[in-house]
Amino acid sequence: MNATLNRHHVVVVGAGFGGLETVRALAGAPVRITIVDRRNHHLFQPLLYQVATASLAPSEIAWPIRHLLRKRREVTTVLASVEAVDKAARLVRLDDGSMLAYDTLVLATGARHAYFGHDDWEPSAPGLKTLEDATTIRGRILIAFERAEQEPDETKRAALMTFVIVGAGPTGVELAGTIAELARATLPADFRNIDTGKARIVLIEAGPRVLPAFRPDLSAYAQRSLERLGVEVELGEAVTECTAEGVVYGDKTLAAATVIWAAGVQASPAAQWLDAPADRAGRLKVEPDLTVPGHPEIFAIGDSAIVARPDGRPVPGIAPAAKQEGAYVAKAIRARLGGQPAPPFRYQHAGDLATIGKRRAVIDFGWIKLRGAIAWWLWGFAHIYFLIGVRNRLSVALNWLWIYARDQRSARLITQGGGRGGRPEQT
Ligand SMILES: Cc1cc2nc3c(=O)[nH]c(=O)nc-3n(C[C@H](O)[C@H](O)[C@H](O)COP(=O)(O)OP(=O)(O)OC[C@H]3O[C@@H](n4cnc5c(N)ncnc54)[C@H](O)[C@@H]3O)c2cc1C
């Protein structure tokens, strides 16, 4: 026990893709590890939109961190929020005021959505980052249909049956396609006074095309597929106002009871804790070995950091990048403890994936691009493979097959307030 206590202490903040991979890849290294997260679960964010659209239950895409690490005797899990870092004293301050000493610190605290200086839009247009966000959005979508069913006024009913998604990156596209299927295929038989199939789903994007990170032909295919599902795609117009009544974009005003924000990212305040250089999105600018300038004992990885590839383009803020960085940091710590220098981090881009509803997807591997049903099946297998645990893989696969064959989405629950006429409570 004492031998373990004397070991080099690695504190990992954040048990997302990056932090958890660091801990995983440090197995067997001569260190003791403390992993701190303000939530008790690791979340598979790429499938959050499926919780938001009633396709999957929260427990199918999240796992208790403590349970995931139960076999690692050298790892201690702490449920707490980090509030500050004292670089000089090598201490992390937790929200209960206690201090945690480290020899090596790994900051993997991720990012959240950003409203480009309009944080007051958040109550009207929630973003999607946590399980609470997903169940809030799910509640709003389902309540909008419930209220429309009871609404005698045609104008108000039209607003209730209008769903706006702001931002046409993968999350916006996936949300729009799935809400369209929910409205057109899953819900119609359940309602008596409204035709849910007539719901308007409007995807607004400031840029010139959907899925801007993909090649133009895949973007065009994604747009056509969305339009085939009945999604209205509005390009080249930034949203300039967002209220409980709807949105304003360009010179248009659109009345909508449900607005979902899928644009913009703001990194966690890790750079502020360290008073370190950051980009406009708050991502900490790290050295090629992912350390904080002037502090080789502090690493920052994943969405909370930014590092350039050899060609100058930044490493993207996606799960595989965070995992590769986590694995790299573990290797670098091992190398250092063995007295060896660590080579710079090299990112390998596997590809970009996005789905449009339950039958189409686009995949850009660089050397080959795929679209349509084959891409959708590949996307599905890849995501099931990356889920943790056999039970969740089986459960998600069964749910998807059920949706594929019967259009039934079993997680259609309003769980956060939202009584008669109300919106679900914010959490
Ligand atoms: C809706 C959505 C869909 C996405 N879809 C895809 C996709 O299809 N493919 C893909 O590759 N990527 C996708 N991403 C991006 C991907 O999820 C992120 O790039 C990845 O999660 C980054 O990993 P990370 O470890 O940096 O941060 P995260 O996974 O976000 O983990 C950060 C962790 O830090 C914890 N934390 C934050 N602040 C503190 C604090 N102060 N104290 C303690 N703990 C803290 C958080 O609770 C969290 O557990 C998606 C993201 C979202 C939001």
Short mmCIF file of C-alpha atoms and ligand atoms in Angstrom, two decimals:
data_model
loop_
_atom_site.label_atom_id
_atom_site.label_comp_id
_atom_site.label_asym_id
_atom_site.label_seq_id
_atom_site.Cartn_x
_atom_site.Cartn_y
_atom_site.Cartn_z
CA MET A 1 0.00 0.00 0.00
CA ASN A 2 2.75 2.47 1.02
CA ALA A 3 4.71 1.54 -2.08
CA THR A 4 1.69 2.59 -4.15
CA LEU A 5 1.32 5.84 -2.23
CA ASN A 6 4.91 6.79 -3.01
CA ARG A 7 4.39 6.30 -6.69
CA HIS A 8 4.34 9.14 -9.21
CA HIS A 9 0.84 10.62 -8.92
CA VAL A 10 -1.03 11.31 -12.14
CA VAL A 11 -4.21 13.39 -11.75
CA VAL A 12 -6.54 13.18 -14.73
CA VAL A 13 -9.34 15.73 -14.86
CA GLY A 14 -12.24 14.59 -17.03
CA ALA A 15 -13.38 11.03 -17.74
CA GLY A 16 -14.48 11.68 -21.30
CA PHE A 17 -12.84 10.06 -24.31
CA GLY A 18 -9.42 11.62 -23.69
CA GLY A 19 -9.16 11.22 -19.92
CA LEU A 20 -10.48 7.69 -19.82
CA GLU A 21 -8.10 6.61 -22.59
CA THR A 22 -5.15 8.10 -20.66
CA VAL A 23 -6.10 6.01 -17.62
CA ARG A 24 -6.71 2.91 -19.72
CA ALA A 25 -3.34 3.20 -21.47
CA LEU A 26 -1.48 3.73 -18.19
CA ALA A 27 -2.43 0.22 -16.99
CA GLY A 28 0.63 -1.46 -15.53
CA ALA A 29 2.71 1.76 -15.40
CA PRO A 30 4.48 2.56 -12.11
CA VAL A 31 2.03 5.31 -11.17
CA ARG A 32 -0.99 5.91 -9.02
CA ILE A 33 -3.85 7.73 -10.68
CA THR A 34 -6.67 9.94 -9.48
CA ILE A 35 -9.39 10.63 -12.01
CA VAL A 36 -11.70 13.55 -11.22
CA ASP A 37 -14.98 14.22 -12.99
CA ARG A 38 -17.92 16.38 -12.05
CA ARG A 39 -20.25 13.68 -13.35
CA ASN A 40 -20.31 10.09 -12.21
CA HIS A 41 -20.51 8.75 -15.75
CA HIS A 42 -18.58 8.52 -18.97
CA LEU A 43 -20.79 9.63 -21.83
CA PHE A 44 -20.76 8.44 -25.45
CA GLN A 45 -21.60 11.86 -26.92
CA PRO A 46 -21.82 10.77 -30.58
CA LEU A 47 -25.14 9.07 -29.77
CA LEU A 48 -26.57 11.84 -27.57
CA TYR A 49 -28.79 12.97 -30.43
CA GLN A 50 -30.51 9.58 -30.28
CA VAL A 51 -31.46 10.20 -26.64
CA ALA A 52 -32.66 13.68 -27.61
CA THR A 53 -34.89 12.16 -30.29
CA ALA A 54 -36.31 9.35 -28.13
CA SER A 55 -34.44 6.56 -29.94
CA LEU A 56 -32.20 5.43 -27.07
CA ALA A 57 -32.41 5.63 -23.29
CA PRO A 58 -29.75 7.60 -21.34
CA SER A 59 -28.41 4.45 -19.67
CA GLU A 60 -27.58 2.94 -23.06
CA ILE A 61 -24.91 5.54 -23.80
CA ALA A 62 -23.43 6.27 -20.35
CA TRP A 63 -21.50 4.19 -17.83
CA PRO A 64 -20.48 4.89 -14.18
CA ILE A 65 -16.79 5.84 -14.20
CA ARG A 66 -16.21 4.06 -10.89
CA HIS A 67 -17.54 0.83 -12.36
CA LEU A 68 -15.43 1.12 -15.53
CA LEU A 69 -12.28 1.41 -13.40
CA ARG A 70 -13.24 -1.03 -10.64
CA LYS A 71 -10.50 -3.53 -11.49
CA ARG A 72 -7.73 -0.93 -11.45
CA ARG A 73 -6.59 -0.90 -7.80
CA GLU A 74 -4.14 1.95 -8.46
CA VAL A 75 -6.90 4.24 -9.71
CA THR A 76 -9.05 6.40 -7.41
CA THR A 77 -12.20 7.96 -8.79
CA VAL A 78 -13.30 11.32 -7.37
CA LEU A 79 -16.68 12.90 -8.08
CA ALA A 80 -15.93 16.64 -7.96
CA SER A 81 -15.62 19.68 -10.13
CA VAL A 82 -12.18 21.20 -10.58
CA GLU A 83 -12.22 24.95 -10.07
CA ALA A 84 -8.60 26.02 -10.23
CA VAL A 85 -5.03 24.86 -10.65
CA ASP A 86 -2.05 26.16 -8.68
CA LYS A 87 0.76 25.50 -11.17
CA ALA A 88 3.54 26.58 -8.81
CA ALA A 89 2.41 24.36 -5.92
CA ARG A 90 1.20 21.58 -8.27
CA LEU A 91 -2.25 21.50 -6.70
CA VAL A 92 -5.73 21.14 -8.14
CA ARG A 93 -8.58 22.83 -6.23
CA LEU A 94 -11.88 20.97 -6.08
CA ASP A 95 -15.32 22.51 -5.59
CA ASP A 96 -15.46 21.42 -1.92
CA GLY A 97 -12.34 23.56 -1.33
CA SER A 98 -10.00 20.59 -0.93
CA MET A 99 -6.67 20.40 -2.76
CA LEU A 100 -5.28 17.50 -4.74
CA ALA A 101 -1.52 17.31 -5.25
CA TYR A 102 -0.13 15.99 -8.53
CA ASP A 103 3.17 15.08 -10.10
CA THR A 104 1.66 15.01 -13.58
CA LEU A 105 -1.64 16.67 -14.45
CA VAL A 106 -3.75 15.73 -17.46
CA LEU A 107 -6.54 18.17 -18.29
CA ALA A 108 -9.23 16.55 -20.44
CA THR A 109 -12.23 18.66 -19.57
CA GLY A 110 -13.79 18.92 -23.03
CA ALA A 111 -15.97 21.70 -24.41
CA ARG A 112 -19.53 22.97 -24.42
CA HIS A 113 -21.68 24.65 -27.03
CA ALA A 114 -21.20 28.38 -27.53
CA TYR A 115 -23.72 31.05 -28.48
CA PHE A 116 -21.26 33.50 -30.06
CA GLY A 117 -21.73 36.06 -27.30
CA HIS A 118 -25.49 35.44 -26.95
CA ASP A 119 -25.60 33.24 -23.86
CA ASP A 120 -29.09 34.62 -23.20
CA TRP A 121 -30.29 32.44 -26.12
CA GLU A 122 -29.58 29.24 -24.21
CA PRO A 123 -32.94 28.95 -22.39
CA SER A 124 -34.79 29.29 -25.73
CA ALA A 125 -32.36 27.15 -27.72
CA PRO A 126 -30.73 24.43 -25.62
CA GLY A 127 -27.59 22.78 -26.95
CA LEU A 128 -26.66 19.13 -26.76
CA LYS A 129 -23.71 18.10 -24.62
CA THR A 130 -24.92 16.25 -21.54
CA LEU A 131 -27.58 13.67 -20.73
CA GLU A 132 -29.61 16.46 -19.10
CA ASP A 133 -29.42 18.46 -22.33
CA ALA A 134 -30.61 15.41 -24.27
CA THR A 135 -33.58 14.71 -22.00
CA THR A 136 -34.46 18.42 -21.97
CA ILE A 137 -34.55 18.49 -25.78
CA ARG A 138 -36.47 15.19 -25.89
CA GLY A 139 -39.01 16.66 -23.47
CA ARG A 140 -39.39 19.85 -25.53
CA ILE A 141 -39.95 17.96 -28.78
CA LEU A 142 -42.54 15.63 -27.25
CA ILE A 143 -44.30 18.44 -25.33
CA ALA A 144 -44.54 20.52 -28.52
CA PHE A 145 -46.55 17.71 -30.14
CA GLU A 146 -48.68 17.27 -26.99
CA ARG A 147 -49.52 20.98 -26.91
CA ALA A 148 -50.19 21.09 -30.64
CA GLU A 149 -52.69 18.25 -30.18
CA GLN A 150 -54.67 20.46 -27.72
CA GLU A 151 -54.19 23.80 -29.51
CA PRO A 152 -57.27 25.17 -31.32
CA ASP A 153 -55.50 28.23 -32.78
CA GLU A 154 -53.96 27.42 -36.15
CA THR A 155 -51.09 29.91 -35.95
CA LYS A 156 -50.06 28.74 -32.49
CA ARG A 157 -50.37 25.12 -33.61
CA ALA A 158 -48.10 25.79 -36.59
CA ALA A 159 -45.45 27.28 -34.27
CA LEU A 160 -45.72 24.26 -31.98
CA MET A 161 -45.17 21.99 -34.96
CA THR A 162 -42.10 23.86 -36.19
CA PHE A 163 -38.71 22.57 -35.08
CA VAL A 164 -35.63 24.63 -35.80
CA ILE A 165 -32.11 23.29 -35.62
CA VAL A 166 -29.35 25.89 -35.77
CA GLY A 167 -26.07 24.61 -37.25
CA ALA A 168 -25.65 21.94 -39.93
CA GLY A 169 -22.58 20.09 -38.71
CA PRO A 170 -22.96 16.35 -38.00
CA THR A 171 -25.05 16.93 -34.84
CA GLY A 172 -27.47 19.34 -36.56
CA VAL A 173 -27.86 17.05 -39.56
CA GLU A 174 -28.39 13.99 -37.38
CA LEU A 175 -30.94 15.78 -35.20
CA ALA A 176 -32.86 17.16 -38.19
CA GLY A 177 -33.04 13.80 -39.97
CA THR A 178 -34.16 11.92 -36.87
CA ILE A 179 -36.77 14.50 -35.81
CA ALA A 180 -38.19 14.30 -39.34
CA GLU A 181 -38.48 10.51 -39.05
CA LEU A 182 -39.97 10.78 -35.58
CA ALA A 183 -42.64 13.17 -36.88
CA ARG A 184 -43.34 11.40 -40.17
CA ALA A 185 -43.00 7.73 -39.26
CA THR A 186 -43.16 7.14 -35.50
CA LEU A 187 -45.77 9.54 -34.14
CA PRO A 188 -48.65 9.87 -36.64
CA ALA A 189 -50.75 6.98 -35.32
CA ASP A 190 -50.54 8.24 -31.71
CA PHE A 191 -52.30 11.58 -32.27
CA ARG A 192 -55.93 12.33 -33.10
CA ASN A 193 -56.17 16.08 -33.79
CA ILE A 194 -52.89 16.76 -35.56
CA ASP A 195 -51.00 15.22 -38.44
CA THR A 196 -47.48 15.02 -37.00
CA GLY A 197 -46.24 14.24 -40.52
CA LYS A 198 -46.90 17.90 -41.39
CA ALA A 199 -44.40 19.16 -38.81
CA ARG A 200 -41.82 21.56 -40.23
CA ILE A 201 -38.21 20.74 -39.50
CA VAL A 202 -35.96 23.63 -40.49
CA LEU A 203 -32.18 23.34 -40.46
CA ILE A 204 -30.45 26.73 -40.53
CA GLU A 205 -26.77 27.05 -41.38
CA ALA A 206 -24.75 30.25 -41.72
CA GLY A 207 -22.24 28.65 -44.10
CA PRO A 208 -22.82 27.74 -47.75
CA ARG A 209 -23.41 23.98 -47.22
CA VAL A 210 -24.36 21.33 -44.69
CA LEU A 211 -21.56 19.19 -43.18
CA PRO A 212 -18.85 21.75 -43.99
CA ALA A 213 -16.06 19.40 -42.87
CA PHE A 214 -17.01 16.87 -45.55
CA ARG A 215 -16.25 17.00 -49.27
CA PRO A 216 -18.76 19.10 -51.26
CA ASP A 217 -20.32 16.10 -53.06
CA LEU A 218 -21.03 14.36 -49.72
CA SER A 219 -22.50 17.62 -48.37
CA ALA A 220 -24.75 17.85 -51.43
CA TYR A 221 -25.84 14.22 -50.97
CA ALA A 222 -26.59 14.84 -47.27
CA GLN A 223 -28.68 17.89 -48.17
CA ARG A 224 -30.67 15.95 -50.80
CA SER A 225 -31.24 13.12 -48.29
CA LEU A 226 -32.47 15.59 -45.66
CA GLU A 227 -34.81 17.22 -48.14
CA ARG A 228 -36.17 13.80 -49.10
CA LEU A 229 -37.05 13.35 -45.42
CA GLY A 230 -38.90 16.67 -45.56
CA VAL A 231 -36.29 18.80 -43.80
CA GLU A 232 -36.12 22.42 -45.02
CA VAL A 233 -32.46 23.37 -45.36
CA GLU A 234 -31.69 27.11 -45.13
CA LEU A 235 -28.10 27.97 -46.01
CA GLY A 236 -26.02 31.14 -45.91
CA GLU A 237 -28.04 32.87 -43.19
CA ALA A 238 -26.87 33.31 -39.62
CA VAL A 239 -29.44 33.33 -36.83
CA THR A 240 -29.51 36.84 -35.38
CA GLU A 241 -32.22 36.43 -32.75
CA CYS A 242 -33.46 33.54 -30.71
CA THR A 243 -36.40 33.78 -28.32
CA ALA A 244 -39.14 31.59 -26.85
CA GLU A 245 -41.24 32.58 -29.90
CA GLY A 246 -38.75 31.45 -32.55
CA VAL A 247 -35.78 32.71 -34.54
CA VAL A 248 -34.77 35.50 -36.87
CA TYR A 249 -32.28 34.67 -39.65
CA GLY A 250 -31.43 36.87 -42.61
CA ASP A 251 -34.58 38.90 -43.18
CA LYS A 252 -36.88 36.07 -42.09
CA THR A 253 -38.73 35.50 -38.84
CA LEU A 254 -39.79 31.96 -38.09
CA ALA A 255 -42.21 31.17 -35.29
CA ALA A 256 -41.13 27.95 -33.60
CA ALA A 257 -41.75 26.52 -30.14
CA THR A 258 -38.69 24.27 -30.31
CA VAL A 259 -35.25 25.57 -31.23
CA ILE A 260 -32.15 23.41 -30.79
CA TRP A 261 -28.66 24.86 -30.85
CA ALA A 262 -26.05 22.81 -32.71
CA ALA A 263 -23.58 25.55 -33.63
CA GLY A 264 -20.37 26.71 -32.01
CA VAL A 265 -18.09 25.24 -29.40
CA GLN A 266 -16.49 26.78 -26.31
CA ALA A 267 -13.71 24.89 -24.55
CA SER A 268 -13.76 24.30 -20.80
CA PRO A 269 -11.93 26.99 -18.80
CA ALA A 270 -8.72 24.91 -18.48
CA ALA A 271 -6.69 27.68 -20.18
CA GLN A 272 -8.03 30.20 -17.65
CA TRP A 273 -7.10 27.96 -14.71
CA LEU A 274 -3.51 27.99 -15.97
CA ASP A 275 -3.44 31.51 -17.38
CA ALA A 276 -2.18 29.87 -20.58
CA PRO A 277 -2.60 30.94 -24.23
CA ALA A 278 -5.85 29.90 -25.88
CA ASP A 279 -7.59 30.31 -29.23
CA ARG A 280 -10.91 32.14 -29.75
CA ALA A 281 -12.88 29.07 -28.68
CA GLY A 282 -10.94 28.97 -25.41
CA ARG A 283 -8.91 25.87 -26.38
CA LEU A 284 -5.57 25.73 -24.67
CA LYS A 285 -2.70 26.02 -27.18
CA VAL A 286 -0.41 23.13 -26.35
CA GLU A 287 3.08 22.17 -27.51
CA PRO A 288 3.57 19.37 -30.09
CA ASP A 289 3.93 16.94 -27.13
CA LEU A 290 0.54 18.16 -25.77
CA THR A 291 2.09 19.88 -22.75
CA VAL A 292 1.21 23.37 -21.61
CA PRO A 293 3.91 25.90 -22.62
CA GLY A 294 6.45 26.18 -19.81
CA HIS A 295 4.87 23.32 -17.87
CA PRO A 296 6.04 19.90 -19.05
CA GLU A 297 4.23 18.32 -16.09
CA ILE A 298 0.82 19.47 -17.38
CA PHE A 299 -0.85 17.96 -20.43
CA ALA A 300 -4.06 19.24 -22.02
CA ILE A 301 -5.91 17.02 -24.49
CA GLY A 302 -9.14 16.52 -26.40
CA ASP A 303 -11.66 19.30 -26.92
CA SER A 304 -10.12 21.47 -24.19
CA ALA A 305 -6.88 21.89 -26.17
CA ILE A 306 -5.70 22.73 -29.67
CA VAL A 307 -2.64 21.39 -31.41
CA ALA A 308 -1.59 21.74 -35.03
CA ARG A 309 -0.87 18.87 -37.40
CA PRO A 310 2.41 19.04 -39.38
CA ASP A 311 0.51 20.71 -42.28
CA GLY A 312 -0.75 23.44 -39.93
CA ARG A 313 -4.39 22.30 -39.78
CA PRO A 314 -5.64 21.78 -36.23
CA VAL A 315 -6.36 18.31 -34.90
CA PRO A 316 -10.19 18.12 -35.04
CA GLY A 317 -12.40 18.11 -31.93
CA ILE A 318 -13.68 14.56 -32.31
CA ALA A 319 -13.66 11.46 -30.15
CA PRO A 320 -10.93 9.51 -31.99
CA ALA A 321 -8.59 12.53 -31.71
CA ALA A 322 -9.21 12.79 -27.94
CA LYS A 323 -8.56 9.04 -27.57
CA GLN A 324 -5.34 9.17 -29.60
CA GLU A 325 -4.16 12.09 -27.48
CA GLY A 326 -5.03 10.20 -24.29
CA ALA A 327 -3.06 7.15 -25.47
CA TYR A 328 -0.14 9.39 -26.46
CA VAL A 329 -0.03 11.09 -23.05
CA ALA A 330 0.09 7.70 -21.31
CA LYS A 331 3.02 6.71 -23.54
CA ALA A 332 4.77 10.02 -22.87
CA ILE A 333 4.39 9.58 -19.08
CA ARG A 334 5.78 6.05 -19.29
CA ALA A 335 8.70 7.25 -21.43
CA ARG A 336 9.54 10.04 -19.02
CA LEU A 337 9.42 7.75 -16.00
CA GLY A 338 11.87 5.53 -17.90
CA GLY A 339 14.12 8.54 -18.51
CA GLN A 340 13.29 8.69 -22.24
CA PRO A 341 12.08 11.72 -24.21
CA ALA A 342 8.65 11.46 -25.84
CA PRO A 343 8.39 12.09 -29.61
CA PRO A 344 5.80 14.67 -30.71
CA PHE A 345 2.15 13.64 -30.99
CA ARG A 346 1.10 12.47 -34.47
CA TYR A 347 -2.61 12.43 -35.25
CA GLN A 348 -4.02 9.79 -37.60
CA HIS A 349 -7.32 10.87 -39.10
CA ALA A 350 -9.53 7.81 -39.63
CA GLY A 351 -12.40 9.65 -41.35
CA ASP A 352 -15.57 11.69 -40.94
CA LEU A 353 -19.00 10.11 -40.44
CA ALA A 354 -22.55 11.43 -40.23
CA THR A 355 -25.99 9.83 -40.55
CA ILE A 356 -29.12 11.21 -42.14
CA GLY A 357 -32.06 9.37 -40.64
CA LYS A 358 -32.21 5.62 -40.29
CA ARG A 359 -31.15 4.60 -43.78
CA ARG A 360 -28.49 6.95 -45.09
CA ALA A 361 -25.06 8.10 -43.98
CA VAL A 362 -21.97 9.73 -45.41
CA ILE A 363 -18.45 8.58 -44.62
CA ASP A 364 -15.25 10.22 -45.82
CA PHE A 365 -12.19 8.08 -45.13
CA GLY A 366 -9.99 10.31 -47.31
CA TRP A 367 -8.95 7.43 -49.56
CA ILE A 368 -12.54 6.36 -50.14
CA LYS A 369 -15.91 7.97 -49.60
CA LEU A 370 -19.15 6.13 -49.01
CA ARG A 371 -22.75 7.22 -48.93
CA GLY A 372 -26.23 5.74 -48.70
CA ALA A 373 -27.31 2.51 -47.03
CA ILE A 374 -23.88 0.85 -47.03
CA ALA A 375 -22.44 3.88 -45.20
CA TRP A 376 -25.32 3.73 -42.71
CA TRP A 377 -24.66 0.08 -41.86
CA LEU A 378 -20.96 0.77 -41.49
CA TRP A 379 -21.72 3.77 -39.27
CA GLY A 380 -24.01 1.56 -37.16
CA PHE A 381 -21.45 -1.24 -36.73
CA ALA A 382 -18.69 1.25 -35.90
CA HIS A 383 -20.78 2.91 -33.19
CA ILE A 384 -21.91 -0.37 -31.68
CA TYR A 385 -18.29 -1.53 -31.63
CA PHE A 386 -17.18 1.60 -29.75
CA LEU A 387 -19.91 1.35 -27.10
CA ILE A 388 -18.78 -0.11 -23.79
CA GLY A 389 -20.11 -3.47 -22.63
CA VAL A 390 -21.91 -6.34 -24.31
CA ARG A 391 -25.29 -5.53 -22.74
CA ASN A 392 -25.31 -1.97 -24.15
CA ARG A 393 -24.16 -3.16 -27.56
CA LEU A 394 -26.97 -5.71 -27.71
CA SER A 395 -29.54 -3.26 -26.37
CA VAL A 396 -28.60 -0.49 -28.84
CA ALA A 397 -28.45 -2.93 -31.77
CA LEU A 398 -31.90 -4.28 -30.87
CA ASN A 399 -33.34 -0.78 -30.54
CA TRP A 400 -31.93 0.23 -33.92
CA LEU A 401 -33.24 -2.90 -35.62
CA TRP A 402 -36.65 -2.20 -34.10
CA ILE A 403 -36.61 1.39 -35.36
CA TYR A 404 -35.33 0.20 -38.74
CA ALA A 405 -38.10 -2.38 -39.13
CA ARG A 406 -41.03 -0.82 -37.25
CA ASP A 407 -40.25 2.89 -36.83
CA GLN A 408 -40.98 2.54 -33.13
CA ARG A 409 -38.91 4.62 -30.73
CA SER A 410 -39.30 3.30 -27.23
CA ALA A 411 -37.73 6.16 -25.25
CA ARG A 412 -40.60 8.63 -25.84
CA LEU A 413 -40.69 9.81 -22.25
CA ILE A 414 -41.16 13.31 -20.88
CA THR A 415 -39.22 13.13 -17.65
CA GLN A 416 -38.43 16.70 -16.62
CA GLY A 417 -41.52 18.62 -15.53
CA GLY A 418 -43.46 19.82 -18.53
CA GLY A 419 -46.93 19.47 -17.14
CA ARG A 420 -49.93 20.93 -18.86
CA GLY A 421 -48.87 23.67 -21.24
CA GLY A 422 -45.41 23.94 -19.79
CA ARG A 423 -41.93 23.44 -21.03
CA PRO A 424 -39.75 20.94 -19.22
CA GLU A 425 -37.77 22.44 -16.39
CA GLN A 426 -34.17 23.32 -17.08
CA THR A 427 -31.70 21.25 -15.10
C1 LIG B 1 -23.78 16.01 -29.52
C2 LIG B 1 -22.36 15.63 -29.88
C3 LIG B 1 -22.16 14.73 -30.92
C4 LIG B 1 -20.87 14.35 -31.25
N1 LIG B 1 -20.69 13.44 -32.26
C5 LIG B 1 -19.46 12.99 -32.54
C6 LIG B 1 -19.26 11.98 -33.52
O1 LIG B 1 -20.21 11.52 -34.15
N2 LIG B 1 -17.99 11.54 -33.73
C7 LIG B 1 -16.93 12.04 -33.03
O2 LIG B 1 -15.82 11.57 -33.23
N3 LIG B 1 -17.07 13.01 -32.13
C8 LIG B 1 -18.31 13.50 -31.87
N4 LIG B 1 -18.48 14.49 -30.93
C9 LIG B 1 -17.29 15.10 -30.32
C10 LIG B 1 -16.71 14.22 -29.22
O3 LIG B 1 -17.73 13.77 -28.37
C11 LIG B 1 -15.67 15.03 -28.48
O4 LIG B 1 -14.68 15.44 -29.38
C12 LIG B 1 -15.03 14.21 -27.37
O5 LIG B 1 -16.00 13.87 -26.41
C13 LIG B 1 -13.90 14.98 -26.72
O6 LIG B 1 -13.39 14.21 -25.68
P1 LIG B 1 -12.78 14.93 -24.39
O7 LIG B 1 -12.20 13.84 -23.56
O8 LIG B 1 -11.90 16.05 -24.81
O9 LIG B 1 -14.02 15.62 -23.68
P2 LIG B 1 -15.39 14.99 -23.16
O10 LIG B 1 -15.63 13.66 -23.75
O11 LIG B 1 -16.38 16.06 -23.37
O12 LIG B 1 -15.13 14.78 -21.61
C14 LIG B 1 -14.88 15.85 -20.74
C15 LIG B 1 -15.13 15.37 -19.34
O13 LIG B 1 -14.64 16.36 -18.44
C16 LIG B 1 -15.56 16.52 -17.39
N5 LIG B 1 -15.36 17.86 -16.87
C17 LIG B 1 -15.52 19.04 -17.52
N6 LIG B 1 -15.21 20.06 -16.74
C18 LIG B 1 -14.85 19.54 -15.54
C19 LIG B 1 -14.42 20.11 -14.31
N7 LIG B 1 -14.29 21.42 -14.14
N8 LIG B 1 -14.14 19.28 -13.27
C20 LIG B 1 -14.28 17.93 -13.41
N9 LIG B 1 -14.67 17.35 -14.57
C21 LIG B 1 -14.95 18.14 -15.62
C22 LIG B 1 -16.91 16.32 -18.04
O14 LIG B 1 -17.89 15.97 -17.08
C23 LIG B 1 -16.60 15.18 -19.01
O15 LIG B 1 -16.81 13.91 -18.44
C24 LIG B 1 -19.76 14.89 -30.56
C25 LIG B 1 -19.98 15.80 -29.51
C26 LIG B 1 -21.26 16.16 -29.18
C27 LIG B 1 -21.49 17.12 -28.05
#
